[in-house]
PDB file of C-alpha atoms in Angstrom:
ATOM      1  CA  UNK A 166      14.401  -9.822  -9.964  1.00 87.00           C
ATOM      2  CA  UNK A 167      11.392  -7.735  -8.963  1.00 96.00           C
ATOM      3  CA  UNK A 168       8.826  -9.413  -6.720  1.00 98.00           C
ATOM      4  CA  UNK A 169       5.050  -9.136  -6.879  1.00 98.00           C
ATOM      5  CA  UNK A 170       1.997 -10.508  -5.080  1.00 98.00           C
ATOM      6  CA  UNK A 171      -1.290 -11.925  -6.327  1.00 98.00           C
ATOM      7  CA  UNK A 172      -4.096 -11.442  -3.811  1.00 98.00           C
ATOM      8  CA  UNK A 173      -6.858 -13.979  -4.494  1.00 98.00           C
ATOM      9  CA  UNK A 174      -9.817 -12.526  -2.627  1.00 98.00           C
ATOM     10  CA  UNK A 175     -11.817 -15.742  -3.036  1.00 97.00           C
ATOM     11  CA  UNK A 176      -9.439 -17.337  -0.518  1.00 98.00           C
ATOM     12  CA  UNK A 177      -9.483 -14.621   2.161  1.00 98.00           C
ATOM     13  CA  UNK A 178     -11.418 -15.552   5.320  1.00 97.00           C
ATOM     14  CA  UNK A 179     -11.063 -12.177   7.050  1.00 96.00           C
ATOM     15  CA  UNK A 180      -8.943 -13.485   9.930  1.00 96.00           C
ATOM     16  CA  UNK A 181      -6.802 -10.313   9.889  1.00 95.00           C
ATOM     17  CA  UNK A 182      -3.665 -12.323  10.645  1.00 96.00           C
ATOM     18  CA  UNK A 183      -1.849 -10.280   7.983  1.00 97.00           C
ATOM     19  CA  UNK A 184      -2.988  -7.086   9.656  1.00 96.00           C
ATOM     20  CA  UNK A 185      -1.687  -8.162  13.062  1.00 94.00           C
ATOM     21  CA  UNK A 186       1.602  -9.415  11.599  1.00 97.00           C
ATOM     22  CA  UNK A 187       2.122  -6.106   9.805  1.00 97.00           C
ATOM     23  CA  UNK A 188       1.604  -4.121  12.998  1.00 95.00           C
ATOM     24  CA  UNK A 189       3.933  -6.367  14.964  1.00 95.00           C
ATOM     25  CA  UNK A 190       6.734  -6.294  12.388  1.00 97.00           C
ATOM     26  CA  UNK A 191       6.508  -2.522  11.898  1.00 96.00           C
ATOM     27  CA  UNK A 192       5.938  -1.809  15.621  1.00 94.00           C
ATOM     28  CA  UNK A 193       2.775   0.194  14.996  1.00 92.00           C
ATOM     29  CA  UNK A 194       0.133   0.897  17.628  1.00 85.00           C
ATOM     30  CA  UNK A 195      -3.288  -0.755  17.751  1.00 78.00           C
ATOM     31  CA  UNK A 196      -5.248   2.438  18.323  1.00 71.00           C
ATOM     32  CA  UNK A 197      -8.843   1.599  17.442  1.00 65.00           C
ATOM     33  CA  UNK A 198     -10.817   0.645  20.561  1.00 66.00           C
ATOM     34  CA  UNK A 199     -14.412   0.536  21.784  1.00 66.00           C
ATOM     35  CA  UNK A 200     -15.714   1.920  25.073  1.00 67.00           C
ATOM     36  CA  UNK A 201     -15.072  -1.505  26.602  1.00 71.00           C
ATOM     37  CA  UNK A 202     -11.397  -1.326  25.657  1.00 68.00           C
ATOM     38  CA  UNK A 203     -11.644  -4.038  22.997  1.00 72.00           C
ATOM     39  CA  UNK A 204      -9.621  -3.417  19.852  1.00 74.00           C
ATOM     40  CA  UNK A 205     -11.743  -3.160  16.713  1.00 81.00           C
ATOM     41  CA  UNK A 206     -10.930  -3.123  13.017  1.00 88.00           C
ATOM     42  CA  UNK A 207      -9.524   0.292  12.010  1.00 89.00           C
ATOM     43  CA  UNK A 208     -11.922   2.277   9.788  1.00 90.00           C
ATOM     44  CA  UNK A 209      -9.201   2.935   7.191  1.00 93.00           C
ATOM     45  CA  UNK A 210      -5.480   2.812   6.539  1.00 95.00           C
ATOM     46  CA  UNK A 211      -3.585   5.231   8.750  1.00 94.00           C
ATOM     47  CA  UNK A 212      -0.096   6.137   9.909  1.00 94.00           C
ATOM     48  CA  UNK A 213      -0.362   3.203  12.332  1.00 94.00           C
ATOM     49  CA  UNK A 214      -2.151   0.793  10.013  1.00 95.00           C
ATOM     50  CA  UNK A 215      -0.224  -0.164   6.863  1.00 97.00           C
ATOM     51  CA  UNK A 216      -2.489  -3.030   5.853  1.00 97.00           C
ATOM     52  CA  UNK A 217      -6.182  -3.513   6.588  1.00 96.00           C
ATOM     53  CA  UNK A 218      -8.842  -6.110   5.890  1.00 97.00           C
ATOM     54  CA  UNK A 219     -12.039  -4.407   4.756  1.00 96.00           C
ATOM     55  CA  UNK A 220     -15.301  -6.261   5.424  1.00 95.00           C
ATOM     56  CA  UNK A 221     -17.785  -5.740   2.574  1.00 94.00           C
ATOM     57  CA  UNK A 222     -21.349  -7.056   2.859  1.00 90.00           C
ATOM     58  CA  UNK A 223     -23.199  -7.826  -0.366  1.00 81.00           C
ATOM     59  CA  UNK A 224     -26.959  -7.409  -0.650  1.00 73.00           C
ATOM     60  CA  UNK A 225     -28.615 -10.788  -0.346  1.00 66.00           C
ATOM     61  CA  UNK A 226     -32.174 -12.016   0.176  1.00 69.00           C
ATOM     62  CA  UNK A 227     -30.877 -14.793   2.421  1.00 73.00           C
ATOM     63  CA  UNK A 228     -27.970 -14.945   4.845  1.00 76.00           C
ATOM     64  CA  UNK A 229     -25.394 -12.123   4.702  1.00 78.00           C
ATOM     65  CA  UNK A 230     -22.639 -12.627   2.134  1.00 84.00           C
ATOM     66  CA  UNK A 231     -19.273 -11.126   3.018  1.00 90.00           C
ATOM     67  CA  UNK A 232     -16.186 -10.306   1.010  1.00 94.00           C
ATOM     68  CA  UNK A 233     -12.857  -9.542   2.655  1.00 97.00           C
ATOM     69  CA  UNK A 234     -10.482  -7.165   0.917  1.00 98.00           C
ATOM     70  CA  UNK A 235      -6.839  -6.659   1.852  1.00 98.00           C
ATOM     71  CA  UNK A 236      -5.737  -3.054   1.440  1.00 98.00           C
ATOM     72  CA  UNK A 237      -2.109  -1.877   1.435  1.00 98.00           C
ATOM     73  CA  UNK A 238       0.261   0.054  -0.809  1.00 98.00           C
ATOM     74  CA  UNK A 239       0.004  -1.247  -4.382  1.00 98.00           C
ATOM     75  CA  UNK A 240       3.723  -0.617  -5.026  1.00 98.00           C
ATOM     76  CA  UNK A 241       3.246   0.717  -8.540  1.00 97.00           C
ATOM     77  CA  UNK A 242       5.829  -0.248 -11.135  1.00 97.00           C
ATOM     78  CA  UNK A 243       6.149   3.454 -11.947  1.00 96.00           C
ATOM     79  CA  UNK A 244       4.959   5.139  -8.730  1.00 96.00           C
ATOM     80  CA  UNK A 245       3.354   8.563  -8.915  1.00 95.00           C
ATOM     81  CA  UNK A 246       4.266   9.221  -5.279  1.00 95.00           C
ATOM     82  CA  UNK A 247       7.974   8.879  -6.051  1.00 95.00           C
ATOM     83  CA  UNK A 248       7.770  11.077  -9.136  1.00 93.00           C
ATOM     84  CA  UNK A 249       5.918  13.757  -7.167  1.00 92.00           C
ATOM     85  CA  UNK A 250       8.425  13.801  -4.299  1.00 93.00           C
ATOM     86  CA  UNK A 251      10.803  16.743  -4.874  1.00 90.00           C
ATOM     87  CA  UNK A 252      13.576  15.308  -2.683  1.00 92.00           C
ATOM     88  CA  UNK A 253      13.521  11.607  -3.528  1.00 93.00           C
ATOM     89  CA  UNK A 254      12.242  10.449  -0.140  1.00 95.00           C
ATOM     90  CA  UNK A 255      10.080   7.860  -1.895  1.00 96.00           C
ATOM     91  CA  UNK A 256      11.712   5.594  -4.454  1.00 96.00           C
ATOM     92  CA  UNK A 257      11.124   2.327  -6.309  1.00 96.00           C
ATOM     93  CA  UNK A 258      13.611  -0.442  -5.578  1.00 96.00           C
ATOM     94  CA  UNK A 259      14.726  -3.098  -8.044  1.00 95.00           C
ATOM     95  CA  UNK A 260      13.187  -5.761  -5.793  1.00 96.00           C
ATOM     96  CA  UNK A 261       9.722  -4.241  -6.185  1.00 96.00           C
ATOM     97  CA  UNK A 262       8.923  -2.192  -3.047  1.00 97.00           C
ATOM     98  CA  UNK A 263       8.253   1.534  -3.096  1.00 97.00           C
ATOM     99  CA  UNK A 264      10.439   2.444  -0.115  1.00 96.00           C
ATOM    100  CA  UNK A 265      10.729   5.580   2.008  1.00 95.00           C
ATOM    101  CA  UNK A 266      13.789   7.461   3.270  1.00 94.00           C
ATOM    102  CA  UNK A 267      12.841   9.256   6.487  1.00 89.00           C
ATOM    103  CA  UNK A 268      16.005  11.363   6.409  1.00 91.00           C
ATOM    104  CA  UNK A 269      15.058  13.003   3.109  1.00 92.00           C
ATOM    105  CA  UNK A 270      11.366  13.677   3.762  1.00 93.00           C
ATOM    106  CA  UNK A 271      10.447  17.367   4.117  1.00 91.00           C
ATOM    107  CA  UNK A 272       6.755  16.826   4.900  1.00 89.00           C
ATOM    108  CA  UNK A 273       5.412  18.469   1.733  1.00 91.00           C
ATOM    109  CA  UNK A 274       2.859  15.633   1.312  1.00 92.00           C
ATOM    110  CA  UNK A 275       2.950  15.797  -2.509  1.00 92.00           C
ATOM    111  CA  UNK A 276       3.058  12.002  -2.424  1.00 94.00           C
ATOM    112  CA  UNK A 277      -0.352  11.935  -0.753  1.00 95.00           C
ATOM    113  CA  UNK A 278      -1.851  14.080  -3.489  1.00 92.00           C
ATOM    114  CA  UNK A 279      -0.214  12.104  -6.300  1.00 94.00           C
ATOM    115  CA  UNK A 280      -1.167   8.573  -5.224  1.00 95.00           C
ATOM    116  CA  UNK A 281      -4.272   7.361  -7.096  1.00 95.00           C
ATOM    117  CA  UNK A 282      -4.902   4.759  -4.382  1.00 97.00           C
ATOM    118  CA  UNK A 283      -4.694   7.231  -1.450  1.00 96.00           C
ATOM    119  CA  UNK A 284      -2.074   5.177   0.353  1.00 97.00           C
ATOM    120  CA  UNK A 285       0.538   7.457   2.016  1.00 97.00           C
ATOM    121  CA  UNK A 286      -0.627   8.719   5.419  1.00 96.00           C
ATOM    122  CA  UNK A 287       0.737  11.550   7.537  1.00 95.00           C
ATOM    123  CA  UNK A 288       1.324  11.484  11.283  1.00 93.00           C
ATOM    124  CA  UNK A 289      -0.902  14.468  11.999  1.00 90.00           C
ATOM    125  CA  UNK A 290      -0.967  13.649  15.705  1.00 85.00           C
ATOM    126  CA  UNK A 291       2.833  13.831  16.037  1.00 86.00           C
ATOM    127  CA  UNK A 292       4.980  16.887  16.774  1.00 83.00           C
ATOM    128  CA  UNK A 293       7.636  15.410  14.449  1.00 84.00           C
ATOM    129  CA  UNK A 294       5.480  13.830  11.743  1.00 89.00           C
ATOM    130  CA  UNK A 295       6.547  11.420   9.018  1.00 91.00           C
ATOM    131  CA  UNK A 296       4.801   9.891   6.048  1.00 95.00           C
ATOM    132  CA  UNK A 297       3.856   6.277   6.734  1.00 96.00           C
ATOM    133  CA  UNK A 298       2.823   3.406   4.480  1.00 97.00           C
ATOM    134  CA  UNK A 299       3.429  -0.273   3.696  1.00 97.00           C
ATOM    135  CA  UNK A 300       7.012  -0.847   2.563  1.00 96.00           C
ATOM    136  CA  UNK A 301       6.410  -4.380   1.190  1.00 98.00           C
ATOM    137  CA  UNK A 302       8.663  -5.494   4.056  1.00 97.00           C
ATOM    138  CA  UNK A 303      11.658  -4.340   2.035  1.00 96.00           C
ATOM    139  CA  UNK A 304      13.970  -5.063   5.008  1.00 95.00           C
ATOM    140  CA  UNK A 305      12.810  -8.679   5.124  1.00 96.00           C
ATOM    141  CA  UNK A 306      13.128  -9.026   1.355  1.00 96.00           C
ATOM    142  CA  UNK A 307      16.770  -7.925   1.556  1.00 94.00           C
ATOM    143  CA  UNK A 308      17.351 -10.915   3.829  1.00 95.00           C
ATOM    144  CA  UNK A 309      15.448 -13.250   1.459  1.00 95.00           C
ATOM    145  CA  UNK A 310      12.521 -13.426   3.886  1.00 97.00           C
ATOM    146  CA  UNK A 311       8.868 -13.427   2.869  1.00 97.00           C
ATOM    147  CA  UNK A 312       6.900 -10.280   3.800  1.00 98.00           C
ATOM    148  CA  UNK A 313       5.277 -10.638   7.221  1.00 98.00           C
ATOM    149  CA  UNK A 314       1.671 -10.445   6.022  1.00 98.00           C
ATOM    150  CA  UNK A 315       2.199 -13.171   3.422  1.00 98.00           C
ATOM    151  CA  UNK A 316       4.065 -15.476   5.809  1.00 97.00           C
ATOM    152  CA  UNK A 317       1.205 -15.256   8.324  1.00 97.00           C
ATOM    153  CA  UNK A 318      -1.744 -15.937   5.978  1.00 98.00           C
ATOM    154  CA  UNK A 319      -3.273 -19.384   6.776  1.00 97.00           C
ATOM    155  CA  UNK A 320      -5.229 -19.774   3.521  1.00 98.00           C
ATOM    156  CA  UNK A 321      -2.685 -18.923   0.819  1.00 97.00           C
ATOM    157  CA  UNK A 322      -4.595 -15.804  -0.182  1.00 98.00           C
ATOM    158  CA  UNK A 323      -1.349 -14.191  -1.338  1.00 98.00           C
ATOM    159  CA  UNK A 324       0.848 -15.748  -4.025  1.00 98.00           C
ATOM    160  CA  UNK A 325       4.350 -14.253  -3.813  1.00 98.00           C
ATOM    161  CA  UNK A 326       7.089 -14.535  -6.419  1.00 98.00           C
ATOM    162  CA  UNK A 327       8.827 -12.901  -9.340  1.00 98.00           C
ATOM    163  CA  UNK A 328       6.592 -10.497 -11.242  1.00 98.00           C
ATOM    164  CA  UNK A 329       6.302 -12.545 -14.439  1.00 97.00           C
ATOM    165  CA  UNK A 330       5.505 -15.656 -12.429  1.00 98.00           C
ATOM    166  CA  UNK A 331       2.829 -13.872 -10.382  1.00 98.00           C
ATOM    167  CA  UNK A 332       1.138 -12.330 -13.420  1.00 98.00           C
ATOM    168  CA  UNK A 333       1.174 -15.694 -15.203  1.00 98.00           C
ATOM    169  CA  UNK A 334      -0.413 -17.341 -12.157  1.00 98.00           C
ATOM    170  CA  UNK A 335      -3.246 -14.788 -12.174  1.00 98.00           C
ATOM    171  CA  UNK A 336      -4.005 -15.477 -15.833  1.00 97.00           C
ATOM    172  CA  UNK A 337      -3.726 -19.233 -15.275  1.00 98.00           C
ATOM    173  CA  UNK A 338      -6.272 -19.182 -12.453  1.00 98.00           C
ATOM    174  CA  UNK A 339      -8.722 -17.139 -14.499  1.00 96.00           C
ATOM    175  CA  UNK A 340      -8.398 -19.481 -17.486  1.00 96.00           C
ATOM    176  CA  UNK A 341      -8.752 -22.662 -15.437  1.00 96.00           C
ATOM    177  CA  UNK A 342     -11.772 -21.472 -13.414  1.00 94.00           C
ATOM    178  CA  UNK A 343     -13.577 -18.805 -15.474  1.00 85.00           C
ATOM    179  CA  UNK A 344     -16.714 -18.928 -13.338  1.00 91.00           C
ATOM    180  CA  UNK A 345     -14.772 -18.311 -10.141  1.00 96.00           C
ATOM    181  CA  UNK A 346     -13.499 -14.831 -11.021  1.00 98.00           C
ATOM    182  CA  UNK A 347     -14.642 -11.654 -12.739  1.00 97.00           C
ATOM    183  CA  UNK A 348     -12.804 -11.130 -16.014  1.00 96.00           C
ATOM    184  CA  UNK A 349     -10.350  -8.590 -14.686  1.00 97.00           C
ATOM    185  CA  UNK A 350      -6.999  -8.683 -12.881  1.00 98.00           C
ATOM    186  CA  UNK A 351      -6.932  -5.485 -10.886  1.00 98.00           C
ATOM    187  CA  UNK A 352      -3.485  -3.865 -10.888  1.00 98.00           C
ATOM    188  CA  UNK A 353      -2.262  -5.599 -14.025  1.00 97.00           C
ATOM    189  CA  UNK A 354      -2.789  -2.423 -16.049  1.00 97.00           C
ATOM    190  CA  UNK A 355      -3.983   0.220 -13.562  1.00 97.00           C
ATOM    191  CA  UNK A 356      -1.504   3.094 -13.192  1.00 96.00           C
ATOM    192  CA  UNK A 357       0.831   1.371 -15.641  1.00 96.00           C
ATOM    193  CA  UNK A 358       0.824  -1.822 -13.571  1.00 97.00           C
ATOM    194  CA  UNK A 359       1.329  -2.490  -9.864  1.00 98.00           C
ATOM    195  CA  UNK A 360       3.351  -5.017  -7.898  1.00 98.00           C
ATOM    196  CA  UNK A 361       0.216  -6.128  -6.023  1.00 98.00           C
ATOM    197  CA  UNK A 362      -2.540  -7.501  -8.241  1.00 98.00           C
ATOM    198  CA  UNK A 363      -5.972  -8.918  -7.377  1.00 98.00           C
ATOM    199  CA  UNK A 364      -8.456 -11.588  -8.414  1.00 98.00           C
ATOM    200  CA  UNK A 365     -12.058 -11.501  -7.200  1.00 98.00           C
ATOM    201  CA  UNK A 366     -15.397 -13.205  -7.671  1.00 96.00           C
ATOM    202  CA  UNK A 367     -17.204  -9.946  -6.879  1.00 95.00           C
ATOM    203  CA  UNK A 368     -16.862  -6.966  -9.269  1.00 96.00           C
ATOM    204  CA  UNK A 369     -14.086  -4.740  -7.995  1.00 97.00           C
ATOM    205  CA  UNK A 370     -16.246  -1.613  -8.028  1.00 96.00           C
ATOM    206  CA  UNK A 371     -18.526  -3.296  -5.457  1.00 95.00           C
ATOM    207  CA  UNK A 372     -15.535  -3.856  -3.191  1.00 96.00           C
ATOM    208  CA  UNK A 373     -14.414  -0.226  -3.105  1.00 96.00           C
ATOM    209  CA  UNK A 374     -11.573  -0.408  -5.630  1.00 98.00           C
ATOM    210  CA  UNK A 375     -10.852   2.789  -7.546  1.00 96.00           C
ATOM    211  CA  UNK A 376     -11.990   2.011 -11.085  1.00 97.00           C
ATOM    212  CA  UNK A 377     -11.065   5.476 -12.399  1.00 96.00           C
ATOM    213  CA  UNK A 378      -7.311   4.894 -12.250  1.00 95.00           C
ATOM    214  CA  UNK A 379      -5.924   5.361 -15.783  1.00 92.00           C
ATOM    215  CA  UNK A 380      -3.995   2.549 -17.453  1.00 93.00           C
ATOM    216  CA  UNK A 381      -1.144   4.871 -18.321  1.00 88.00           C
ATOM    217  CA  UNK A 382       1.741   5.201 -15.869  1.00 87.00           C
ATOM    218  CA  UNK A 383       1.237   8.359 -13.813  1.00 82.00           C
ATOM    219  CA  UNK A 384       4.773   9.795 -13.363  1.00 79.00           C
ATOM    220  CA  UNK A 385       4.572  11.616 -16.699  1.00 67.00           C
ATOM    221  CA  UNK A 386       1.480  13.426 -15.443  1.00 63.00           C
ATOM    222  CA  UNK A 387       2.968  14.322 -12.073  1.00 60.00           C
ATOM    223  CA  UNK A 388       6.215  15.497 -13.681  1.00 53.00           C
ATOM    224  CA  UNK A 389       4.253  17.724 -16.041  1.00 56.00           C
ATOM    225  CA  UNK A 390       2.516  19.306 -13.061  1.00 55.00           C
ATOM    226  CA  UNK A 391       5.671  19.702 -10.982  1.00 56.00           C
ATOM    227  CA  UNK A 392       7.512  21.327 -13.863  1.00 51.00           C
ATOM    228  CA  UNK A 393       5.034  24.212 -13.664  1.00 56.00           C
ATOM    229  CA  UNK A 394       5.688  24.905  -9.975  1.00 55.00           C
ATOM    230  CA  UNK A 395       6.595  28.607  -9.627  1.00 56.00           C
ATOM    231  CA  UNK A 396       9.872  29.744  -8.128  1.00 49.00           C
ATOM    232  CA  UNK A 397       8.100  30.909  -4.960  1.00 47.00           C
ATOM    233  CA  UNK A 398       6.916  27.372  -4.272  1.00 48.00           C
ATOM    234  CA  UNK A 399      10.370  26.021  -5.061  1.00 49.00           C
ATOM    235  CA  UNK A 400      11.672  28.371  -2.387  1.00 51.00           C
ATOM    236  CA  UNK A 401       9.082  27.011   0.017  1.00 46.00           C
ATOM    237  CA  UNK A 402      10.300  23.481  -0.704  1.00 48.00           C
ATOM    238  CA  UNK A 403      13.844  24.598   0.027  1.00 48.00           C
ATOM    239  CA  UNK A 404      12.685  26.049   3.351  1.00 46.00           C
ATOM    240  CA  UNK A 405      10.943  22.789   4.215  1.00 47.00           C
ATOM    241  CA  UNK A 406      14.146  20.943   3.388  1.00 47.00           C
ATOM    242  CA  UNK A 407      16.066  23.092   5.841  1.00 47.00           C
ATOM    243  CA  UNK A 408      13.469  22.519   8.571  1.00 45.00           C
ATOM    244  CA  UNK A 409      13.500  18.795   7.858  1.00 49.00           C
ATOM    245  CA  UNK A 410      17.293  18.714   8.123  1.00 48.00           C
ATOM    246  CA  UNK A 411      17.253  20.057  11.668  1.00 48.00           C
ATOM    247  CA  UNK A 412      14.270  17.899  12.613  1.00 49.00           C
ATOM    248  CA  UNK A 413      15.920  14.748  11.315  1.00 53.00           C
ATOM    249  CA  UNK A 414      19.214  15.599  12.970  1.00 50.00           C
ATOM    250  CA  UNK A 415      17.380  16.076  16.249  1.00 53.00           C
ATOM    251  CA  UNK A 416      15.638  12.722  15.854  1.00 52.00           C
ATOM    252  CA  UNK A 417      18.983  10.986  15.359  1.00 49.00           C
ATOM    253  CA  UNK A 418      20.428  12.628  18.480  1.00 52.00           C
ATOM    254  CA  UNK A 419      17.439  11.416  20.484  1.00 52.00           C
TER     255      UNK A 419
END
């Protein structure tokens, strides 16, 4: 059965434990530093930062009021990134994650253009670049382990379970405490539905969420666009595939 996550932003304390756990599990660098050498919060998701806690300050006449927002791949039920990929490097698994096959990737970056949440990132600084993003800890899920970010959270911000159970929990919380949340479950309908959904006390537009994402699933739109790609571009994709083949073979030999 497919898994999903409910992120209840009213419970997040901004500890960034999930962020640290994600980096450790995925062996990603902590690159953001100050002049004193102290690591700071990354300014955005990157090829080395799959999940990030965003600190949002609300205007207040008294003491500052903060909201903490966990950002990562939304793992759409019908992902536009996968439909835009001409070689199937990105794909939706039955368990829920949108996973990535390094061996197939040709570096065309169509996935980056297709994603309405601007999630996939490219390793621009690398001589042998890959696309990088949260994989929903698909390797851990195969072994019946909870994703690293969820396991680390000390406040139960993330409710993890089967999709129907998670969506029911979101609706239950809204019904039982109507004054605690805005009347919207973000991700329940956006882009045809996502595997990560959110509850919040603060309107989502004030927290930086993209409110212009259509409710319709996006693959039909990306397929319509890709079907109009001229033969010359198709040839370019074939050339990229050849380059990627030799690059990937070289990476394996290393």
